[in-house]
Each structure stands twice: as structure tokens, then as C-alpha cells.
PDB file of C-alpha atoms in Angstrom:
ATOM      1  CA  UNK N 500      37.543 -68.000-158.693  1.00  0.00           C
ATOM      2  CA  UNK N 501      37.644 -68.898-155.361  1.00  0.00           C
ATOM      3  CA  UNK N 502      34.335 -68.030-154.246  1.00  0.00           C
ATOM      4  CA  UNK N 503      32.696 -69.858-157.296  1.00  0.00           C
ATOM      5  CA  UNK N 504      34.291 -72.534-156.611  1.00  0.00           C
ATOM      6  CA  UNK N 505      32.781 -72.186-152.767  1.00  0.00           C
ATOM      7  CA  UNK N 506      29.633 -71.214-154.149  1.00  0.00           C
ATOM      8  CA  UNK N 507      29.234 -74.501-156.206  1.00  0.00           C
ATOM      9  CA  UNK N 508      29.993 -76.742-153.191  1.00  0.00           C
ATOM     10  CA  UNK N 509      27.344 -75.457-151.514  1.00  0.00           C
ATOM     11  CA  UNK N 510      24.380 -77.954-151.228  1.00  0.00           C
ATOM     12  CA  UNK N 511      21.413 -77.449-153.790  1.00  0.00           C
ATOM     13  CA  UNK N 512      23.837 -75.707-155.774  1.00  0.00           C
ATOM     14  CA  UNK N 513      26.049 -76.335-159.168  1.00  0.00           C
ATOM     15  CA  UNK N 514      26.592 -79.357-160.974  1.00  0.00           C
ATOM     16  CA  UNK N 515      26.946 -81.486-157.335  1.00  0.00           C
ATOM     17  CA  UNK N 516      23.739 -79.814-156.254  1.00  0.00           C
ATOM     18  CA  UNK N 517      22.044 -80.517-159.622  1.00  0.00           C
ATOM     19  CA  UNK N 518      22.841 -84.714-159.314  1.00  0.00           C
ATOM     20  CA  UNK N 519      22.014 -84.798-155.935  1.00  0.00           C
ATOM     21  CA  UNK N 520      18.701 -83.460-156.577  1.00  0.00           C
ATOM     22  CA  UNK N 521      18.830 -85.677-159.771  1.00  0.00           C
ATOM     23  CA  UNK N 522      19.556 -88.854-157.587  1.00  0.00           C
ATOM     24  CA  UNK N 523      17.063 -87.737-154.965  1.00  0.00           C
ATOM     25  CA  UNK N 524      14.592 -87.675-157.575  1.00  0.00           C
ATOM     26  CA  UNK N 525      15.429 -90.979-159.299  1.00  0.00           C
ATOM     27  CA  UNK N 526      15.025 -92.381-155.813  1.00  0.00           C
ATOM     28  CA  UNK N 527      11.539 -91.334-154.848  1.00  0.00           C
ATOM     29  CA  UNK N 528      10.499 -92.447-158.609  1.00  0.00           C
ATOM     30  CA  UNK N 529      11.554 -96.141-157.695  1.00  0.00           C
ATOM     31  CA  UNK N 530      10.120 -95.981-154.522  1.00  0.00           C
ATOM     32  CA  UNK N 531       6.583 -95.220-156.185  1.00  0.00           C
ATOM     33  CA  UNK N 532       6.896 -97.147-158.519  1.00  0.00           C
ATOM     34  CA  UNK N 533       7.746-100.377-156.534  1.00  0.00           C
ATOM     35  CA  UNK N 534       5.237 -99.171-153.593  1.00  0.00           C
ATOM     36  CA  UNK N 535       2.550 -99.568-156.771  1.00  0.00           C
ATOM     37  CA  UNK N 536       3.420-102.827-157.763  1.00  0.00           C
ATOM     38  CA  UNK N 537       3.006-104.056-153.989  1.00  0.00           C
ATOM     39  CA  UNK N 538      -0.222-102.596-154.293  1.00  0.00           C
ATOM     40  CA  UNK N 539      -0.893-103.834-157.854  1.00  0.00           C
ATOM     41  CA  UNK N 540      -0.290-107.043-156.383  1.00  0.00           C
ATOM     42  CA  UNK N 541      -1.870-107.199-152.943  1.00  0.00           C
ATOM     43  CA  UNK N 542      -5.004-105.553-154.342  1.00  0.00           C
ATOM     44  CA  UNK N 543      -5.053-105.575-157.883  1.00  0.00           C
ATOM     45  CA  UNK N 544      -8.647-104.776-158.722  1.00  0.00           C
ATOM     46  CA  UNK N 545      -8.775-101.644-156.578  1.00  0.00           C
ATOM     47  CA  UNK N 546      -5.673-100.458-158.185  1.00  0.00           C
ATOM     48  CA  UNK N 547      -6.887-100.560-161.356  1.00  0.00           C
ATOM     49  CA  UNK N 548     -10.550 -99.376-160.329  1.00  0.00           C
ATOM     50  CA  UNK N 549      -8.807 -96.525-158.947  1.00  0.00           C
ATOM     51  CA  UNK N 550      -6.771 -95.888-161.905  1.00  0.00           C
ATOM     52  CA  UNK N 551      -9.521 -96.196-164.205  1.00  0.00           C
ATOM     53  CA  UNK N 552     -11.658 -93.910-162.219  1.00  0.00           C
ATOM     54  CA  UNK N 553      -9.047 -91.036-161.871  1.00  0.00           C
ATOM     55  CA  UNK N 554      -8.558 -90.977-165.361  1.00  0.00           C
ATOM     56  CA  UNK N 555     -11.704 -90.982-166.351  1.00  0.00           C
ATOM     57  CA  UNK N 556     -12.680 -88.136-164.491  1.00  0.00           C
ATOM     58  CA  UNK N 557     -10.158 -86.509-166.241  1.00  0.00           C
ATOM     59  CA  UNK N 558     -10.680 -87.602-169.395  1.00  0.00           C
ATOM     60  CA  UNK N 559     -14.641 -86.013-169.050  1.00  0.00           C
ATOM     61  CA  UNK N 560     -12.660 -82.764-167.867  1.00  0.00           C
ATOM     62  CA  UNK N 561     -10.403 -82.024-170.394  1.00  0.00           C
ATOM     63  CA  UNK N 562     -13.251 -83.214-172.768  1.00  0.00           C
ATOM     64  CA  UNK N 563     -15.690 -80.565-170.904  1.00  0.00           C
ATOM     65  CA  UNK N 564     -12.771 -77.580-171.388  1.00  0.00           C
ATOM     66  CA  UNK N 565     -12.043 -78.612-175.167  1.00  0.00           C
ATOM     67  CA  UNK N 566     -16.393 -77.943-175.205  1.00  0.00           C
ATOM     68  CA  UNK N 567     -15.862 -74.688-173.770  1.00  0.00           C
ATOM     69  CA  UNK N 568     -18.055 -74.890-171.222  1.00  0.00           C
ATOM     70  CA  UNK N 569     -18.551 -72.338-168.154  1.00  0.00           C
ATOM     71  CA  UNK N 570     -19.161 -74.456-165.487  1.00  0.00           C
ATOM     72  CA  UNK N 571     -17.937 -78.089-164.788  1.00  0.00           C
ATOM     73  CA  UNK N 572     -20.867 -80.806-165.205  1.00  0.00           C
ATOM     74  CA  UNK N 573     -20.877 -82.728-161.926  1.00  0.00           C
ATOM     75  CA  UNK N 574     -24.042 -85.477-163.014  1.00  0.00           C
ATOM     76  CA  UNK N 575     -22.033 -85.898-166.277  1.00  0.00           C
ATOM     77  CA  UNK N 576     -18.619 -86.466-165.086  1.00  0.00           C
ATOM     78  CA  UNK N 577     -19.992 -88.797-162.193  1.00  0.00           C
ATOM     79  CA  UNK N 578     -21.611 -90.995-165.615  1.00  0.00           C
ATOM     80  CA  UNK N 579     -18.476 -91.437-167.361  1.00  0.00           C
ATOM     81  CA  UNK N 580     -16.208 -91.464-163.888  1.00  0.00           C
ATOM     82  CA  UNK N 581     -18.125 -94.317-162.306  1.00  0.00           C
ATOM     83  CA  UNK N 582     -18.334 -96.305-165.485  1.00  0.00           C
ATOM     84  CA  UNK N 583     -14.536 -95.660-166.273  1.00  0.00           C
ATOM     85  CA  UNK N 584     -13.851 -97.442-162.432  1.00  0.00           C
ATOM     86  CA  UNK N 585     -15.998-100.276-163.205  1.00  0.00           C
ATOM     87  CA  UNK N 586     -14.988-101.105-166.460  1.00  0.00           C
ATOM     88  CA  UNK N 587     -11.597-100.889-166.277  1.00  0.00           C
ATOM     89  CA  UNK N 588     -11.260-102.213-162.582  1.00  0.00           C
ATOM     90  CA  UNK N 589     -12.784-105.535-162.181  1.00  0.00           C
ATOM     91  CA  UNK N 590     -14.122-106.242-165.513  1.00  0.00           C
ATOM     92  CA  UNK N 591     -10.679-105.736-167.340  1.00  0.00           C
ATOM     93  CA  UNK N 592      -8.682-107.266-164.665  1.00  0.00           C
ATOM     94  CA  UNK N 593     -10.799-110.603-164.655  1.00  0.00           C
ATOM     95  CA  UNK N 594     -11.457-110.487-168.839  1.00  0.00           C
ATOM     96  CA  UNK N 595      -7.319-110.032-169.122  1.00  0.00           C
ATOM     97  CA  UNK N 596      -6.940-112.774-166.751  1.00  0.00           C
ATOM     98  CA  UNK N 597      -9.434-115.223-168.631  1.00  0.00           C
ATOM     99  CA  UNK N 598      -7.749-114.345-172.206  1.00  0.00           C
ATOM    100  CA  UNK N 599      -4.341-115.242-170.730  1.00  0.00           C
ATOM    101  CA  UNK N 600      -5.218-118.640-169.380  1.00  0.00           C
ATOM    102  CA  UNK N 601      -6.725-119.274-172.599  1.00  0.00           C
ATOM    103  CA  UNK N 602      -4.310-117.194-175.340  1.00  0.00           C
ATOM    104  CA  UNK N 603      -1.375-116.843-173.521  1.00  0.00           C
ATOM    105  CA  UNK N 604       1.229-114.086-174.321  1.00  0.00           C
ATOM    106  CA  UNK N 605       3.870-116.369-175.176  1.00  0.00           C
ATOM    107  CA  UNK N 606       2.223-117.511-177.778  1.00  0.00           C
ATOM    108  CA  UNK N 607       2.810-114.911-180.471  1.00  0.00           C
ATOM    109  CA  UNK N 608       0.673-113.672-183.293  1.00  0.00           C
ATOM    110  CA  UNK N 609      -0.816-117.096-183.244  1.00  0.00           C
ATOM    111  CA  UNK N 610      -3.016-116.145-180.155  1.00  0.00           C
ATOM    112  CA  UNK N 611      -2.796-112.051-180.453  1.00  0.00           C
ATOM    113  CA  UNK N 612      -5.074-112.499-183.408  1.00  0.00           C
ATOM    114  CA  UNK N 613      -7.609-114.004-181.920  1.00  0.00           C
ATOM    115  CA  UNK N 614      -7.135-111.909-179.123  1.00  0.00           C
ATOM    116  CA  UNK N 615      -7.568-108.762-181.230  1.00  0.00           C
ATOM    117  CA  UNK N 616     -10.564-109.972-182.684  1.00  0.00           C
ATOM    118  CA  UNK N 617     -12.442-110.833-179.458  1.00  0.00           C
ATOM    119  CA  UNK N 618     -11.846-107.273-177.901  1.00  0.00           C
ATOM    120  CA  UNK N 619     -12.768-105.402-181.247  1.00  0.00           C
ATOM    121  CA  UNK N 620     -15.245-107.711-183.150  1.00  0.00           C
ATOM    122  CA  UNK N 621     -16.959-109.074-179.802  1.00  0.00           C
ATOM    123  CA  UNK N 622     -16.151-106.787-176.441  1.00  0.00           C
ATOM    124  CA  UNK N 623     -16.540-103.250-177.706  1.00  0.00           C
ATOM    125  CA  UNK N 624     -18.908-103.570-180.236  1.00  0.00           C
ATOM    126  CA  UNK N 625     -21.623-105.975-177.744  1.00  0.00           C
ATOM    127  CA  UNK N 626     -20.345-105.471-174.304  1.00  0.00           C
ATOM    128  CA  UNK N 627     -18.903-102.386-173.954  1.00  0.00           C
ATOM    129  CA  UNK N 628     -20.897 -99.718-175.945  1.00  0.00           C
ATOM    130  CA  UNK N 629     -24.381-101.417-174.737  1.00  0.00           C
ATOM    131  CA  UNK N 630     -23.261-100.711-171.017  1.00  0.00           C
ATOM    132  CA  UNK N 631     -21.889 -97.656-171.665  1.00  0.00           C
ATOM    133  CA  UNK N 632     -25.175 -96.038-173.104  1.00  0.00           C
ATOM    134  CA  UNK N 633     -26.968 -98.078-170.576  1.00  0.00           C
ATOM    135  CA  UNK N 634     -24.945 -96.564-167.576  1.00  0.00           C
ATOM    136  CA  UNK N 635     -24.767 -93.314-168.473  1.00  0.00           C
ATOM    137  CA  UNK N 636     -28.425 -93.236-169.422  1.00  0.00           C
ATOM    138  CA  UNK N 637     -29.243 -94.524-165.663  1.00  0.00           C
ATOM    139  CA  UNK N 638     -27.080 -91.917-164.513  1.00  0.00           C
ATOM    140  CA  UNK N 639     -27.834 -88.713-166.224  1.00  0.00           C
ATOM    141  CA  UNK N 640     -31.475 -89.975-165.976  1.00  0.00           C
ATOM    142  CA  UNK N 641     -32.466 -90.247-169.580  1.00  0.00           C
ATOM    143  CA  UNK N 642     -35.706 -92.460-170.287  1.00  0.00           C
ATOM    144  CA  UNK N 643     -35.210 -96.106-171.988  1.00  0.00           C
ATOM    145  CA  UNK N 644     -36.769 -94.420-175.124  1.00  0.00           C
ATOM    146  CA  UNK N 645     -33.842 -91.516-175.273  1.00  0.00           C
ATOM    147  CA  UNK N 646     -31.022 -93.944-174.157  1.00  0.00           C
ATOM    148  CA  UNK N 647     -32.337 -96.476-177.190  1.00  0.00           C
ATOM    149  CA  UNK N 648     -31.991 -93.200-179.572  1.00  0.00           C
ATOM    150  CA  UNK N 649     -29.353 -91.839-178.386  1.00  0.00           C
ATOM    151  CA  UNK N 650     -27.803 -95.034-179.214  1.00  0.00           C
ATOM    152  CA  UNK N 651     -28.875 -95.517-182.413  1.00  0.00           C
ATOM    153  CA  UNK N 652     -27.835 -92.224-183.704  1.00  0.00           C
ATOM    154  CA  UNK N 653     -24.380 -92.759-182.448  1.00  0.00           C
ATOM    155  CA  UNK N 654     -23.235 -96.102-182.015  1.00  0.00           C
ATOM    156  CA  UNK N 655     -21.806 -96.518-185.537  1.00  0.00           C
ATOM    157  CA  UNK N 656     -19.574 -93.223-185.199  1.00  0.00           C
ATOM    158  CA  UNK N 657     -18.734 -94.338-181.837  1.00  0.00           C
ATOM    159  CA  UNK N 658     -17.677 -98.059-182.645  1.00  0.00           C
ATOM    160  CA  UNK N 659     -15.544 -96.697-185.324  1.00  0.00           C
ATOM    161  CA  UNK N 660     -14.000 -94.530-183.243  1.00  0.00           C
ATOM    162  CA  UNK N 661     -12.148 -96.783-180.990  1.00  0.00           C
ATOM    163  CA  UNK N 662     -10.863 -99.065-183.669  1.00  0.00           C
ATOM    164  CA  UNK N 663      -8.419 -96.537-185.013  1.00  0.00           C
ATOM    165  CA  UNK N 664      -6.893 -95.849-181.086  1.00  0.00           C
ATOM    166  CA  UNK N 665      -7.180 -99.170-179.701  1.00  0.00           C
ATOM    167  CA  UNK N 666      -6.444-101.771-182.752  1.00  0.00           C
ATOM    168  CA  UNK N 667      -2.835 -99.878-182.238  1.00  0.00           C
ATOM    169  CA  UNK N 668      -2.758 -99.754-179.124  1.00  0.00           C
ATOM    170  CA  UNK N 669      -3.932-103.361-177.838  1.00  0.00           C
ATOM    171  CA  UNK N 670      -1.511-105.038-180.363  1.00  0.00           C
ATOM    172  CA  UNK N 671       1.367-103.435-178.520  1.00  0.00           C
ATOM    173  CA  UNK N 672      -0.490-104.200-175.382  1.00  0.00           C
ATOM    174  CA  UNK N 673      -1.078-107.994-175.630  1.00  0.00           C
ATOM    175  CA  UNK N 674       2.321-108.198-177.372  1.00  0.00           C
ATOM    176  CA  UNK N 675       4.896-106.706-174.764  1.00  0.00           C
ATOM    177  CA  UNK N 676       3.113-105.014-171.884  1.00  0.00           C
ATOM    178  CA  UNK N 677       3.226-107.681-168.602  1.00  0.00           C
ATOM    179  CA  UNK N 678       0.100-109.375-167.778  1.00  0.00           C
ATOM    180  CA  UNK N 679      -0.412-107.420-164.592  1.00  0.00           C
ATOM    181  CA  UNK N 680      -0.017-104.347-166.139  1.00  0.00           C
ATOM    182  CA  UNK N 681      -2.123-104.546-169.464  1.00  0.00           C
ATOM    183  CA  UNK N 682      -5.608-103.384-167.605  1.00  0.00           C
ATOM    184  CA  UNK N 683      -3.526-100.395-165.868  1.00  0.00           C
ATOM    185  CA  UNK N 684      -1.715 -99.593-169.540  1.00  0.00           C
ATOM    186  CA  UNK N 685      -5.341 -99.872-171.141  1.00  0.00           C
ATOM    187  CA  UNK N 686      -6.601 -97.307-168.078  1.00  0.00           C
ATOM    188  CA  UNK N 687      -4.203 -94.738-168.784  1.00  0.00           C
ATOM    189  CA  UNK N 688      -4.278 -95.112-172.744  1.00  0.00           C
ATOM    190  CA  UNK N 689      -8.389 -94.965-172.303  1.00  0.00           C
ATOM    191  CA  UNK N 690      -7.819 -91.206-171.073  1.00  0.00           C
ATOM    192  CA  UNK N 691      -7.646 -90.212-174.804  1.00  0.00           C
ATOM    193  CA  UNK N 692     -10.229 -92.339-175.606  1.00  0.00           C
ATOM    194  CA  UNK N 693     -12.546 -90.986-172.868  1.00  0.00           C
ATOM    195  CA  UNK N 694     -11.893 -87.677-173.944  1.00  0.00           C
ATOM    196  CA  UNK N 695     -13.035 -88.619-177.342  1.00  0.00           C
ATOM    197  CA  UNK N 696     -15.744 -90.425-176.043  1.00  0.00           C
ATOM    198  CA  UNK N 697     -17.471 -87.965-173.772  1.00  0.00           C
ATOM    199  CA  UNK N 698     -17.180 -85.223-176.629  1.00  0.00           C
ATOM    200  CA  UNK N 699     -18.809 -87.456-179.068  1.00  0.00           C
ATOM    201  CA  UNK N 700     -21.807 -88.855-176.352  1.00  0.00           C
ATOM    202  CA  UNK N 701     -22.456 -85.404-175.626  1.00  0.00           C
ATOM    203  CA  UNK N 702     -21.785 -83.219-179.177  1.00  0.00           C
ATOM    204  CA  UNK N 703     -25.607 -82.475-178.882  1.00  0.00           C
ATOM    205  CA  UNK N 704     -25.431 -80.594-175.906  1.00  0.00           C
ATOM    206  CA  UNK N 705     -22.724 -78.764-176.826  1.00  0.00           C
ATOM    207  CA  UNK N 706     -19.641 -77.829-178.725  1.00  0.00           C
ATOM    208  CA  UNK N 707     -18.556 -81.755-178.855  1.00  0.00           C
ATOM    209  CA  UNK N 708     -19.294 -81.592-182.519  1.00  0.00           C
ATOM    210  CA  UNK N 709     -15.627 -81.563-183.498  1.00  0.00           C
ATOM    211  CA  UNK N 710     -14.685 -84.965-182.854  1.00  0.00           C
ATOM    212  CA  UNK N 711     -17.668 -86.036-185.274  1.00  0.00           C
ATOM    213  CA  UNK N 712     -16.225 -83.637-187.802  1.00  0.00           C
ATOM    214  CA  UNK N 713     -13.226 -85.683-187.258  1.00  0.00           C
ATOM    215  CA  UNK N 714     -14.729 -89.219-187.708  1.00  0.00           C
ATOM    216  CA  UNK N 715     -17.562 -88.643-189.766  1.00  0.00           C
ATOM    217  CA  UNK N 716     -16.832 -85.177-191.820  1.00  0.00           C
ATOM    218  CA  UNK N 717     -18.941 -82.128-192.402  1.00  0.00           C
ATOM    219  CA  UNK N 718     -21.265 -83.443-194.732  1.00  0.00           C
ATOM    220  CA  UNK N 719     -22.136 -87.086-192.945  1.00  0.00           C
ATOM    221  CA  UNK N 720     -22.382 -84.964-189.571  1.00  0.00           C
ATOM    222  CA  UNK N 721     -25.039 -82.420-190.881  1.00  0.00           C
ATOM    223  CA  UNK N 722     -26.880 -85.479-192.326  1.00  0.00           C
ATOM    224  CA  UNK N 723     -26.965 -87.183-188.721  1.00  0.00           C
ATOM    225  CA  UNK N 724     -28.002 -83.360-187.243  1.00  0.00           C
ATOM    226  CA  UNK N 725     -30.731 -83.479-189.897  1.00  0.00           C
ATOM    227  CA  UNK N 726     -32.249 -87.178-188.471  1.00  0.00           C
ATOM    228  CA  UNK N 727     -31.694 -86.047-185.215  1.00  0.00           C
ATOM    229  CA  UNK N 728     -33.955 -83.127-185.508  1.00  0.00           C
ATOM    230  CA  UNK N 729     -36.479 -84.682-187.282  1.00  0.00           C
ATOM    231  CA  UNK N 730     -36.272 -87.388-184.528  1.00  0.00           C
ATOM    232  CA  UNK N 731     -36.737 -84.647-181.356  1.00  0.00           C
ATOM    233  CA  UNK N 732     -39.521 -83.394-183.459  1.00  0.00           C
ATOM    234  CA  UNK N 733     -41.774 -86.323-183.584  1.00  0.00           C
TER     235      UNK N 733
END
């Protein structure tokens, strides 16, 4: 008895050694965590650039693995990573900013509606999905004439598939998340929807195809494979 009782006074071991490791840990966590809000606020746009370009990478990976592919695309993943650091660095940050000062938080559902509808009805429909088929079309140096198909084949499935994830998401987001943290929250929430994304931009190349099983079904899907070859071929 004795020499478990000496055993679990021993540092790093037993219950004692089990919260002080707990306690260590909680430590370091706050630590980060307030280090990152200095940073958030010192430099807020290169946080969230930085954020947004981290996950985004990763985002393209996992969506590249789920594809099953052999080797890692580097031109692809610099497409979506770039565009993912752009977009959700200074272009969030300043369009959060701008629908604050002008639909401020505190003012309920009278001002999250109309801050719904700008971001899905306005933002991603004419803003966002033109850039991103422009961008990744400079990128992964497709002709005008390929990114303009490319586009029209997919926009439709695409559009719809970011109203299911971010009508959610953005309503819990411009309802309780702080100002200075909504772009960051949208950054980390956009690594499913980059995921998506990416599989969907690039189903043609590969085994992507089952996220537009998901969204558009069997059926509708073989129907767009059927245009799209009868497009190639002309």
C-alpha cells in the first residue's frame, strides 16, 4: 500500500499527475488563445488571410484523398489555396465590417434578414462564384472559352450547394458569433465547404463525382455528363 501510495505522488503520475498535466494544458490553451486575439487585433486581415489560406489548402487535400488520387495536385491546390486567403482575408474582413456599420448585430432578426439575403441572394451567387471560376481558371490556365463552360455546366449545382451549409451556418454566425470573429468562424466552417467545392469544380477530372450524386442525383448527373460530352465534342 505503501509504495502505491509513493508511486502516485510521484510527478506525471496518478490522479495529482493527471491534473497537473490537465492544468498545464488548460494553461497553454489560454495562452493561444489570448496570444490570437492580440494578433486578431493588431493585424486582423493577415490573421484571417492566414486562416483562410491554411484551411483551404486543406480543404483541397482532404478533397484530393476522398478522389483517390495518387499523387497530390500542386497547380490545383495553389487555385483553391490562394483564392481561399484572398477571399476570406481582406474581402470578408472589410464586407463584415461594412454590414455591421450598416445592420448591426444588436439589432436582431430585423437586420439578420437582410443580412442573410445579401450574402446568399447577392454575394455568392454574383461575387463569389464569378471570381472563383475566374481565379481558378487564371490559375490552372484554362482558356476564357473553358472557364465560361466550365461555368455554365456547374454553376447551378454549385450555387445550390452552399445554401444548404451556409444559410445554417451564417444565421448562427451573424446572430451570436463576435464581430471580430465572424470572418475567422466563416474560415474554419468554409473547410467543409471547400472540400465540397473542390470535389464538385473538379468531378470531371476525377472521382469528384460523388458530391454531384449528392446534390444533383444519379439521373440529373448523367444528364449533365451527357451535355458535357457533347460539349468537348464540338
Amino acid at each position: 500500500v505503501v509504495g502505491r501510495r509513493e508511486e502516485s505522488d510521484r510527478p506525471g503520475r496518478g490522479r495529482r499527475g493527471r491534473r497537473e498535466r490537465s492544468r498545464v494544458g488548460q494553461g497553454r490553451g489560454r495562452w493561444m488563445l489570448a496570444k490570437y486575439e492580440r494578433l486578431l487585433a493588431r493585424r486582423p486581415i493577415a490573421v484571417k488571410a492566414a486562416t483562410g489560406t491554411l484551411l483551404a489548402a486543406t480543404g483541397d487535400a482532404t478533397a484530393q484523398h476522398l478522389e483517390g488520387r495518387s499523387s497530390y495536385d500542386l497547380r490545383r491546390g495553389l487555385a483553391f489555396t490562394s483564392l481561399g486567403g484572398f477571399w476570406n482575408g481582406p474581402c470578408m474582413h472589410h464586407i463584415f465590417q461594412r454590414l455591421e456599420s450598416i445592420l448591426p448585430q444588436s439589432g436582431g432578426l430585423r437586420t439578420l434578414v437582410p443580412k442573410m439575403c445579401f450574402t446568399q441572394l447577392i454575394m455568392n451567387p454574383f461575387v463569389y462564384l464569378p471570381l472563383f471560376y475566374t481565379w481558378t481558371g487564371v490559375v490552372l490556365g484554362r482558356t476564357l472559352t473553358r472557364t465560361l463552360e466550365k461555368a455554365k455546366r456547374e454553376y447551378w449545382v454549385t450555387l445550390k450547394a452552399t445554401w444548404p451549409l451556409f444559410i445554417p451556418f451564417n444565421v448562427v454566425n451573424f446572430s451570436f458569433v463576435p464581430v471580430r470573429h465572424q470572418a475567422v468562424a466563416l474560415t474554419g466552417f468554409s473547410f467543409v465547404y471547400s472540400t465540397t467545392l473542390s470535389a464538385i469544380a473538379n468531378a470531371e477530372h476525377s472521382g469528384g463525382g460523388w458530391v454531384l450524386d449528392l446534390l444533383l442525383g444519379t439521373r440529373s448527373r448523367a444528364r449533365a455528363a451527357d451535355t458535357d460530352a457533347s460539349t468537348r465534342e464540338r
